[in-house]
Short mmCIF file of C-alpha atoms in Angstrom, two decimals:
data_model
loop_
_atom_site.label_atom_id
_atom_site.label_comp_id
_atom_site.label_asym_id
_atom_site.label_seq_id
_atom_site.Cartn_x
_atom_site.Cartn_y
_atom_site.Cartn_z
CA UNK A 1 -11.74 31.58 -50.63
CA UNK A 2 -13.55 29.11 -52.74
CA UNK A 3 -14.31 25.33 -51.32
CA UNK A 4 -14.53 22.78 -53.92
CA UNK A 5 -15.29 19.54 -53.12
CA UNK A 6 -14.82 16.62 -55.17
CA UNK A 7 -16.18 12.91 -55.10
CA UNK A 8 -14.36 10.23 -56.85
CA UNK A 9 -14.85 6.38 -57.48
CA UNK A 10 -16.19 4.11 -60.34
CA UNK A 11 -19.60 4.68 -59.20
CA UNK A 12 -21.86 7.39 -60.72
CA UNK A 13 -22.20 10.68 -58.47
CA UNK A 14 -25.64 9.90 -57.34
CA UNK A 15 -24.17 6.83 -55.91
CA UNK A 16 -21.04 8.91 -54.31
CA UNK A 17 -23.32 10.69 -52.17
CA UNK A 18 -24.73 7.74 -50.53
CA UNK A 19 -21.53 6.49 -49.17
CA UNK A 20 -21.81 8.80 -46.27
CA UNK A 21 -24.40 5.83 -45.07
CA UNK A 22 -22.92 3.19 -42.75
CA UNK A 23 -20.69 0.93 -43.68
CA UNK A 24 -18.72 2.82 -46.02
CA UNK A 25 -14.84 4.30 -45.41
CA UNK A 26 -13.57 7.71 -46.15
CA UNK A 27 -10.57 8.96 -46.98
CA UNK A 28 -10.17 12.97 -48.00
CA UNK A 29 -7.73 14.15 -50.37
CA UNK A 30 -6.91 17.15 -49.97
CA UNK A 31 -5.06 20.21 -51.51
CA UNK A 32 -4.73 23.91 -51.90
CA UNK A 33 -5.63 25.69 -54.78
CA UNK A 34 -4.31 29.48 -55.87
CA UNK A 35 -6.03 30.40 -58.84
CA UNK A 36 -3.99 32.94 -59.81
CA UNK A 37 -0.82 30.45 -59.19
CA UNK A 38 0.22 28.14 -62.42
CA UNK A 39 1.27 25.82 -60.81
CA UNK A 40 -1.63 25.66 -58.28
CA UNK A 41 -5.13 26.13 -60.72
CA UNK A 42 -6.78 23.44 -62.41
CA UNK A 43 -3.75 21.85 -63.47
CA UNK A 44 -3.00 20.43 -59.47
CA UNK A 45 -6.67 19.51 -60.06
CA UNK A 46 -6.34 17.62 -63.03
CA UNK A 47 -3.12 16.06 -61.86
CA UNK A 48 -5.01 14.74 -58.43
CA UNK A 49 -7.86 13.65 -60.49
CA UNK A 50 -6.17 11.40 -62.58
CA UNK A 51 -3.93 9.82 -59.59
CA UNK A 52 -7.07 8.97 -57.62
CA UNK A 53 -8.97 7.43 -61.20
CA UNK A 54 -5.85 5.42 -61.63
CA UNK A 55 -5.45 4.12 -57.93
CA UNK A 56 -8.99 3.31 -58.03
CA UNK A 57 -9.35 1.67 -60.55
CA UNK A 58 -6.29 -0.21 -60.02
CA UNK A 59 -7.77 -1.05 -55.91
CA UNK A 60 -11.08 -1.85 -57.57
CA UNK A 61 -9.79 -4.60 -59.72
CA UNK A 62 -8.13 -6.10 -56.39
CA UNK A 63 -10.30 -5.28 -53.84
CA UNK A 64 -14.17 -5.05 -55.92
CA UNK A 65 -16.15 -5.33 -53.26
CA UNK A 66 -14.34 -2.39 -51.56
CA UNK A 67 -16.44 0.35 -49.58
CA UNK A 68 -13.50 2.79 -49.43
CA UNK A 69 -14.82 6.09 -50.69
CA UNK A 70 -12.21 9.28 -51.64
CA UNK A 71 -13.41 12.59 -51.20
CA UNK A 72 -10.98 15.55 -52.80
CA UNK A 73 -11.21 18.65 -51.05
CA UNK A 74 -9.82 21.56 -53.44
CA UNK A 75 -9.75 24.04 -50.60
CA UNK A 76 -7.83 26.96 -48.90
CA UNK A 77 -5.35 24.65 -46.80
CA UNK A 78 -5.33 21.66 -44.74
CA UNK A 79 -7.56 22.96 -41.93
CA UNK A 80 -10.57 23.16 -44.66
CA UNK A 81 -9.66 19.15 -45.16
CA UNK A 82 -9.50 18.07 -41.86
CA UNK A 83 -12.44 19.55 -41.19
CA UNK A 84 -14.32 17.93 -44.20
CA UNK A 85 -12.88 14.53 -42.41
CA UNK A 86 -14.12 15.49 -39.17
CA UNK A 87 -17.99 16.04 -40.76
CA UNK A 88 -17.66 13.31 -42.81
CA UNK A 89 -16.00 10.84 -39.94
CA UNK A 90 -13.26 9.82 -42.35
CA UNK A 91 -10.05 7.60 -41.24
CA UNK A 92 -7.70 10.00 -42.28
CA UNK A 93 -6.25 12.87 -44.51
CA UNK A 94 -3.77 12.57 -47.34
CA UNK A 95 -2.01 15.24 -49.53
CA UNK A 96 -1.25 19.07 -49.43
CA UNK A 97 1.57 18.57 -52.18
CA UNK A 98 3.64 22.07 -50.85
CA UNK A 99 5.75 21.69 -48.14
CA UNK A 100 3.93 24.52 -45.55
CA UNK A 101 0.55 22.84 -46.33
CA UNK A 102 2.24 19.09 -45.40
CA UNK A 103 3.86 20.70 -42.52
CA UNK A 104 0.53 22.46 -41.15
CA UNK A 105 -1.59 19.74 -41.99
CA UNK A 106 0.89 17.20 -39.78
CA UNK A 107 0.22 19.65 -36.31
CA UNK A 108 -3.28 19.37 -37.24
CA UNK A 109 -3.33 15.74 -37.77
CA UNK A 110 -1.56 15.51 -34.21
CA UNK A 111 -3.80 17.62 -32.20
CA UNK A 112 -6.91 16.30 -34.20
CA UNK A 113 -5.59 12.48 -34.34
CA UNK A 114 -6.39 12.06 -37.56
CA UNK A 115 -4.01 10.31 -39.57
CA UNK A 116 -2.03 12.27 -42.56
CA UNK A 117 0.04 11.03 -45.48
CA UNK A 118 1.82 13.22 -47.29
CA UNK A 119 3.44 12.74 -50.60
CA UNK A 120 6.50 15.11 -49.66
CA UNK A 121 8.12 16.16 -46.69
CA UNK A 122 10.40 19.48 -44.89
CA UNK A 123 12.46 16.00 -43.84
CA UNK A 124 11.38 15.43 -40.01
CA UNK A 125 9.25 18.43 -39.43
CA UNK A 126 6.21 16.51 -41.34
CA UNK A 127 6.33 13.55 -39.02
CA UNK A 128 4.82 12.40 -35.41
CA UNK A 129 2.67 9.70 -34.37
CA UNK A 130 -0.29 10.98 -36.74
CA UNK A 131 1.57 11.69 -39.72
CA UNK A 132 3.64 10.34 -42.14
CA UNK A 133 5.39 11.27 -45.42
CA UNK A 134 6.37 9.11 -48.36
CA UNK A 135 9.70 11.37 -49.35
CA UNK A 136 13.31 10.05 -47.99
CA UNK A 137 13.34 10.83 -44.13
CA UNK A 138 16.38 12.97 -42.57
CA UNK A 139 18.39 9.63 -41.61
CA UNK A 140 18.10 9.01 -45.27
CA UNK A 141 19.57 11.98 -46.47
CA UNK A 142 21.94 12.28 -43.90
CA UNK A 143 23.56 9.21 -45.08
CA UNK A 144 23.38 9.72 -48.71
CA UNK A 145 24.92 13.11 -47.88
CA UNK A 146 27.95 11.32 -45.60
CA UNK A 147 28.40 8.81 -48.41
CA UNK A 148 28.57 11.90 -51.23
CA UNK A 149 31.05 13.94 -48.94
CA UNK A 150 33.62 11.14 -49.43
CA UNK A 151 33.44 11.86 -53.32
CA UNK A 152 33.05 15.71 -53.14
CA UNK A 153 35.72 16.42 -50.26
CA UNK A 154 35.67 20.00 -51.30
CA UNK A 155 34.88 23.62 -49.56
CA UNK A 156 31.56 24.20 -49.88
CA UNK A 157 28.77 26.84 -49.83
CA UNK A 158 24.90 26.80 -49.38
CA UNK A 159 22.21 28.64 -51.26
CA UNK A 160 18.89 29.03 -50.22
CA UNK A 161 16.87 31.13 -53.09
CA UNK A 162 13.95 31.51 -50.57
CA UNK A 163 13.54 31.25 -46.94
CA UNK A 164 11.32 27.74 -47.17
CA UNK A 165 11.17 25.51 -44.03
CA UNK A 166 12.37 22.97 -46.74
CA UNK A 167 15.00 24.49 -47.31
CA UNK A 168 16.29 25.35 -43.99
CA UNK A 169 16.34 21.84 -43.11
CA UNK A 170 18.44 20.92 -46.22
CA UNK A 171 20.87 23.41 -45.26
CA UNK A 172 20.90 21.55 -41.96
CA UNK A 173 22.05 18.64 -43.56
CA UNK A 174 24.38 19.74 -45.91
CA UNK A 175 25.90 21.88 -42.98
CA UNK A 176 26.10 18.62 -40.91
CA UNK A 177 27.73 16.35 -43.62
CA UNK A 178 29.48 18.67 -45.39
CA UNK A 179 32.67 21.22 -44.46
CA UNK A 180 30.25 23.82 -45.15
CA UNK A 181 32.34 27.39 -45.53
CA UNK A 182 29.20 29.83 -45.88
CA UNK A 183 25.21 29.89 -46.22
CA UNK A 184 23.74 32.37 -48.28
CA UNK A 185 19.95 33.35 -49.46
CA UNK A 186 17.77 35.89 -50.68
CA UNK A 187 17.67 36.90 -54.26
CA UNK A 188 19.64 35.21 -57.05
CA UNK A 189 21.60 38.74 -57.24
CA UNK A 190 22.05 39.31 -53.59
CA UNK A 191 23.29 35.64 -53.47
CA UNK A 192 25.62 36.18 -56.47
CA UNK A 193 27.37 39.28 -55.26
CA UNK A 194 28.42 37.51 -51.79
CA UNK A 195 28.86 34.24 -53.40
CA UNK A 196 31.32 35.32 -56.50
CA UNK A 197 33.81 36.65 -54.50
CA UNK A 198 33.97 33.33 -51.86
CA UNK A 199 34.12 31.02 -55.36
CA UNK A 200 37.14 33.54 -56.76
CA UNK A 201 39.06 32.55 -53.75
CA UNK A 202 38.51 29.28 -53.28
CA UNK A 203 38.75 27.87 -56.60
CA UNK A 204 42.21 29.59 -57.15
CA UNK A 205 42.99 26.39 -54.94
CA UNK A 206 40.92 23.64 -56.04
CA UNK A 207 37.34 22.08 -56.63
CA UNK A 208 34.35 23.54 -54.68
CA UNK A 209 30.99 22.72 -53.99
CA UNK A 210 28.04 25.05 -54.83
CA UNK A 211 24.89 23.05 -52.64
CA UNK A 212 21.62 23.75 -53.74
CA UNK A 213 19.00 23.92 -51.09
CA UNK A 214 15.68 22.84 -52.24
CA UNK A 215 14.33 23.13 -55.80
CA UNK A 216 16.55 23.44 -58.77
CA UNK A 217 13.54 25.85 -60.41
CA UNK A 218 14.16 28.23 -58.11
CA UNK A 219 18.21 28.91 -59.08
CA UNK A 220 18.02 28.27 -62.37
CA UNK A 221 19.60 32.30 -62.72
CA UNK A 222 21.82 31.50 -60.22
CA UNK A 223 23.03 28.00 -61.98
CA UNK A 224 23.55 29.90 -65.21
CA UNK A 225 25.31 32.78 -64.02
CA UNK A 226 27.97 29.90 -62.72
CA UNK A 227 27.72 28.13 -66.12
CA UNK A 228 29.00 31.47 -67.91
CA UNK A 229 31.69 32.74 -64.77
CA UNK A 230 35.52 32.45 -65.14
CA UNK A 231 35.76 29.63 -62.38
CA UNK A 232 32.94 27.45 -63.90
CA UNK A 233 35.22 24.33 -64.24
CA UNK A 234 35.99 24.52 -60.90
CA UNK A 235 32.22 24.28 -58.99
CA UNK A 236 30.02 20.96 -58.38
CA UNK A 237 26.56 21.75 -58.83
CA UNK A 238 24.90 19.51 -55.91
CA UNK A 239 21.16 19.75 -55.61
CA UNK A 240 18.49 17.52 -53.91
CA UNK A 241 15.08 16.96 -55.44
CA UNK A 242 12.48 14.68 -54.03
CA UNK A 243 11.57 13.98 -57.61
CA UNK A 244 14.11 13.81 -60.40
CA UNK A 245 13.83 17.25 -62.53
CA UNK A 246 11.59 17.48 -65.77
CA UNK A 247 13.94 17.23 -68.66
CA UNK A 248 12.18 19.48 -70.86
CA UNK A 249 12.04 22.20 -68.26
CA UNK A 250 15.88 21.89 -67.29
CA UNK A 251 16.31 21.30 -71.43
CA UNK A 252 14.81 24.97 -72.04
CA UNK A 253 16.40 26.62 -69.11
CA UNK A 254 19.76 25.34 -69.15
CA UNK A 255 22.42 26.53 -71.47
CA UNK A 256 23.18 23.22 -72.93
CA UNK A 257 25.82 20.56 -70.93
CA UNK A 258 26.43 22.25 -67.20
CA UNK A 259 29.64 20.45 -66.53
CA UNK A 260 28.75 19.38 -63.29
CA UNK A 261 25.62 19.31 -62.42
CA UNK A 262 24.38 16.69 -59.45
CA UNK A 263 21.25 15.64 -58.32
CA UNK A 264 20.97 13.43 -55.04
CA UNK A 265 16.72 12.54 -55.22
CA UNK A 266 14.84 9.58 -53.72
CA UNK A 267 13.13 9.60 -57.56
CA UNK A 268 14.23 8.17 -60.55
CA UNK A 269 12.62 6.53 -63.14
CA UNK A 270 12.51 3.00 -62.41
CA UNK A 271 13.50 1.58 -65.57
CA UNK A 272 16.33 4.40 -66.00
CA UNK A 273 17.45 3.04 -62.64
CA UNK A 274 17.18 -1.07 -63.85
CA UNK A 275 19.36 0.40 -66.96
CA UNK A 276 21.89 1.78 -65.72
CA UNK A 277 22.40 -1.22 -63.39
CA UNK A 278 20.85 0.08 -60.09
CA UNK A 279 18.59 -2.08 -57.61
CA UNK A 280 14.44 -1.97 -58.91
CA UNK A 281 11.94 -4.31 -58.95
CA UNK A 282 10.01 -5.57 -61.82
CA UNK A 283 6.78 -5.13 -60.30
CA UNK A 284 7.79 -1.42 -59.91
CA UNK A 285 8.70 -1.08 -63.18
CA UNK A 286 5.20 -2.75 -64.66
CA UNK A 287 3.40 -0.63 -62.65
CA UNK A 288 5.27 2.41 -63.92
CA UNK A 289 5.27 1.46 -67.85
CA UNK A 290 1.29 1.25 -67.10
CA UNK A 291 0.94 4.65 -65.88
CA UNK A 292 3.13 6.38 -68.35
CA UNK A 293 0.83 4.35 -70.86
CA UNK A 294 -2.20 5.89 -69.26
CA UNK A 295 -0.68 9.60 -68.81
CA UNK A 296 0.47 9.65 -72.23
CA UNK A 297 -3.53 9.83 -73.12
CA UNK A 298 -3.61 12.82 -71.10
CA UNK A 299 -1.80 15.74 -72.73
CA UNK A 300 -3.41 18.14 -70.14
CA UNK A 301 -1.20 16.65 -67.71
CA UNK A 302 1.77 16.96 -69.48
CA UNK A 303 4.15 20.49 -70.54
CA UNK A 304 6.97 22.58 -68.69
CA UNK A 305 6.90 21.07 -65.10
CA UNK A 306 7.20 18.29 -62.80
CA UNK A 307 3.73 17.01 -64.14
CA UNK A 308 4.93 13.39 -64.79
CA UNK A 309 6.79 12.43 -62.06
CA UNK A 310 3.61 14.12 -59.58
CA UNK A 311 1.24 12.07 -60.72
CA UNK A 312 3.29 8.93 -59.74
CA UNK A 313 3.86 10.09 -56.72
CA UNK A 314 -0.03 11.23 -55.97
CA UNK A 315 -0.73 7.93 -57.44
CA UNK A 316 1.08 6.04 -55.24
CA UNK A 317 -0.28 7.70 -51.84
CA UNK A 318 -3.67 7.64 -53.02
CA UNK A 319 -3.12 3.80 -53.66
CA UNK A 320 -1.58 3.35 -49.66
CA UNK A 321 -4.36 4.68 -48.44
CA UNK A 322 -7.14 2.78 -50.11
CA UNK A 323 -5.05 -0.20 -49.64
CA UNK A 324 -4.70 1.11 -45.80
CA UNK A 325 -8.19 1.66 -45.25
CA UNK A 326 -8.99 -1.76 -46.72
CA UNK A 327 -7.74 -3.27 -43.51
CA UNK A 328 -8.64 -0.66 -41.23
CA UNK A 329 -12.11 -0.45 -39.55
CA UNK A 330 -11.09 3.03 -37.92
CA UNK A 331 -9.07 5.56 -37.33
CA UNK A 332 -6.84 4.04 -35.07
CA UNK A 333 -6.40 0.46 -36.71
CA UNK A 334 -5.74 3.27 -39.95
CA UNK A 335 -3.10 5.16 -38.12
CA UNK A 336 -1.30 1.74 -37.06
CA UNK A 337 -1.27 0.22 -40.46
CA UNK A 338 0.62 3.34 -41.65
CA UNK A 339 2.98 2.87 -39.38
CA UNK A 340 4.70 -0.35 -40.44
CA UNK A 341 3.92 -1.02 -44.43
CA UNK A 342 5.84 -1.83 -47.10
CA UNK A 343 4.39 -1.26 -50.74
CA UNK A 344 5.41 -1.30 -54.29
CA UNK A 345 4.09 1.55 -56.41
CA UNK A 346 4.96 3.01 -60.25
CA UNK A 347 7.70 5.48 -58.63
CA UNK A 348 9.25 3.58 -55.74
CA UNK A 349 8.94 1.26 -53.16
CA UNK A 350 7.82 2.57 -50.05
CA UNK A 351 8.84 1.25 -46.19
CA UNK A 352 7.49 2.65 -43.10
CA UNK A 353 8.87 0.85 -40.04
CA UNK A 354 8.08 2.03 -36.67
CA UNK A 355 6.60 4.94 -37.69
CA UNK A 356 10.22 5.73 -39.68
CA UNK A 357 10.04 6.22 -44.01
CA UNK A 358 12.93 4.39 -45.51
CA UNK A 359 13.78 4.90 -49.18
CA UNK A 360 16.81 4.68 -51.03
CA UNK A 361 18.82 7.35 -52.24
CA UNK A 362 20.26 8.00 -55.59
CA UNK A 363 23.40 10.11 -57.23
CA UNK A 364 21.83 11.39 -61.05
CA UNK A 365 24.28 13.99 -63.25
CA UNK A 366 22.51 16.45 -65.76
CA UNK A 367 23.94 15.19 -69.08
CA UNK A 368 21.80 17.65 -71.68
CA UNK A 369 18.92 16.29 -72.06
CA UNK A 370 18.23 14.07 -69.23
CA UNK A 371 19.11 13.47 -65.53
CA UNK A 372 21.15 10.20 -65.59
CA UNK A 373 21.77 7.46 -62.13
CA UNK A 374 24.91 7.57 -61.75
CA UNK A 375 24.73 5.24 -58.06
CA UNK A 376 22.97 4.31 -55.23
CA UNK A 377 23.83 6.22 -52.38
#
């Protein structure tokens, strides 16, 4: 596989290559790229690119005499970045969007001690005393989960479209908070044979829950087929998403209004959030008006996906870490700074306390065209 490595900062190239010298700090980003994978080409490139110019630029106005260098390692998986850290003595590691890169590069970081951030997490598999994740932690979603079981007090199933460590530990969750009648996976058909025959005889008595483990994208068959079946009326839709859903992909996939369709996600948009009467922070919100400005002059970035709400996320890590690494003279003093931080970015705020990720948790319903807050969990 290829290895494409990347240097970025406000400095020309020329200059980029010098800050291997003394006295400089580096940080790799890293990420895998499939070329033959849409959602993995040049577009993951273009969307980490413009997160790191953004965070720098916004670190460089704070901090300008700053010596923190990022180095971007497109590459075949975290071992390829860990080992650019290792040549190039960096503090730490930060990235690998998918969850079986995050979870792979978090065994590495512990064996290697070498600090990792990662922007998403399979819940507590990603985390030990060298790595750390920015999504809601298990304790989080555990009690969003206990407070939504009061509401939705209904029998309730578990699909699991593919066999994901993600989504094996959702299951866990739901099957721990939940009165959790079966768990079903595979195919959206295989599912839908086993599954239609549970919902026929549970809804001739009432409400039932449909939970869906891990990404919406991947049941979006199975979410229609229960759109268009005779007991419809009678399923909640429950999904979790560590970002909210793109509205123009659930627009063009969806069959207009599903009548219950819920989304439990540590993501919202913050002014969505501020409207609709939930908890945010102005800085939050500033900081995400200003990136939307700036991504709106990128239409590369933009089109059927989670693009947008990526970016502010990758954004926001990238920004830790230079902000990290400002008051870190090595990899140790690094590692201990991520573990108790608080920090305000354009998606959320973010608190690590003794070593723990604490974010809050939010109930959205699909309404047509957009994913609204319904409450803080």
């Amino acid at each position: 596989m290829f290895r494409n490595y990347l240097f970025i900062g406000v400095m020309t190239m020329a200059s980029h290559l010098a800050f291997a010298k003394e006295g400089h700090k580096v940080i790799v980003v890293g990420e895998k790229v499939i070329e033959t994978n849409p959602w993995r080409n040049d577009r993951i490139k273009r969307q980490y690119t413009f997160a790191a110019k953004q965070a720098l630029q916004e670190h460089h106005q704070q901090n300008p005499k700053s010596s923190v260098e990022l180095v971007m390692s497109f590459d075949n998986g975290p071992s390829e970045g860990f080992g650019l850290a290792e040549k190039r003595d960096g503090l730490g590691v930060i990235g690998y969007l998918y969850s079986t890169e995050s979870f792979e590069a978090s065994q590495i970081a512990m064996s290697k001690r070498i600090p990792y951030l990662s922007p998403v997490s399979p819940l507590i598999s990603v985390r030990n005393d060298y790595s750390y994740s920015l999504a809601s932690s298990h304790d989080d979603l555990n009690r969003g989960f206990s407070v939504l079981q009061k509401e939705f007090d209904r029998p309730s199933f578990v699909v699991m479209p593919q066999t994901f460590l993600t989504n094996f530990e959702y299951a866990r969750i739901y099957e721990e908070t939940f009165d959790v009648v079966a768990t079903f996976r595979g195919s959206t058909d295989h599912i839908w044979e086993k599954l239609e025959d549970h919902l026929r005889s549970f809804s001739k008595k009432g409400m039932v829950n449909v939970l869906l483990a891990g990404f919406l994208f991947e049941q979006m068959d199975l979410v229609q087929l229960l759109s268009q079946s005779p007991f419809a009326e009678k399923v909640n839709l429950i999904a979790h998403a560590q970002w909210n859903y793109c509205p123009s992909l659930l627009s063009s996939s969806l069959a207009g209004k599903q009548p219950r369709l819920y989304v439990v996600s540590d993501y919202f948009d913050p002014p969505m959030l501020a409207a609709h009467g939930l908890p945010e922070e102005k800085e939050i919100i500033n900081r995400f008006a200003n990136l939307k400005l700036a991504l709106g002059r990128e239409p590369e970035l933009q089109g059927q996906s989670l693009d947008e709400p990526v970016v502010y996320v990758l954004k926001d890590m990238i920004s830790i870490a230079l902000d990290v690494a400002e008051r870190s003279g090595n990899r140790e003093e690094f590692n201990t700074n991520y573990s108790t931080l608080t920090f305000r970015g354009a998606a959320a705020v973010y608190r690590v306390n003794d070593k723990k990720t604490k974010k809050r948790i939010y109930l959205g319903k699909w309404e047509g065209n957009a994913i609204k807050p319904l409450t803080e969990l």
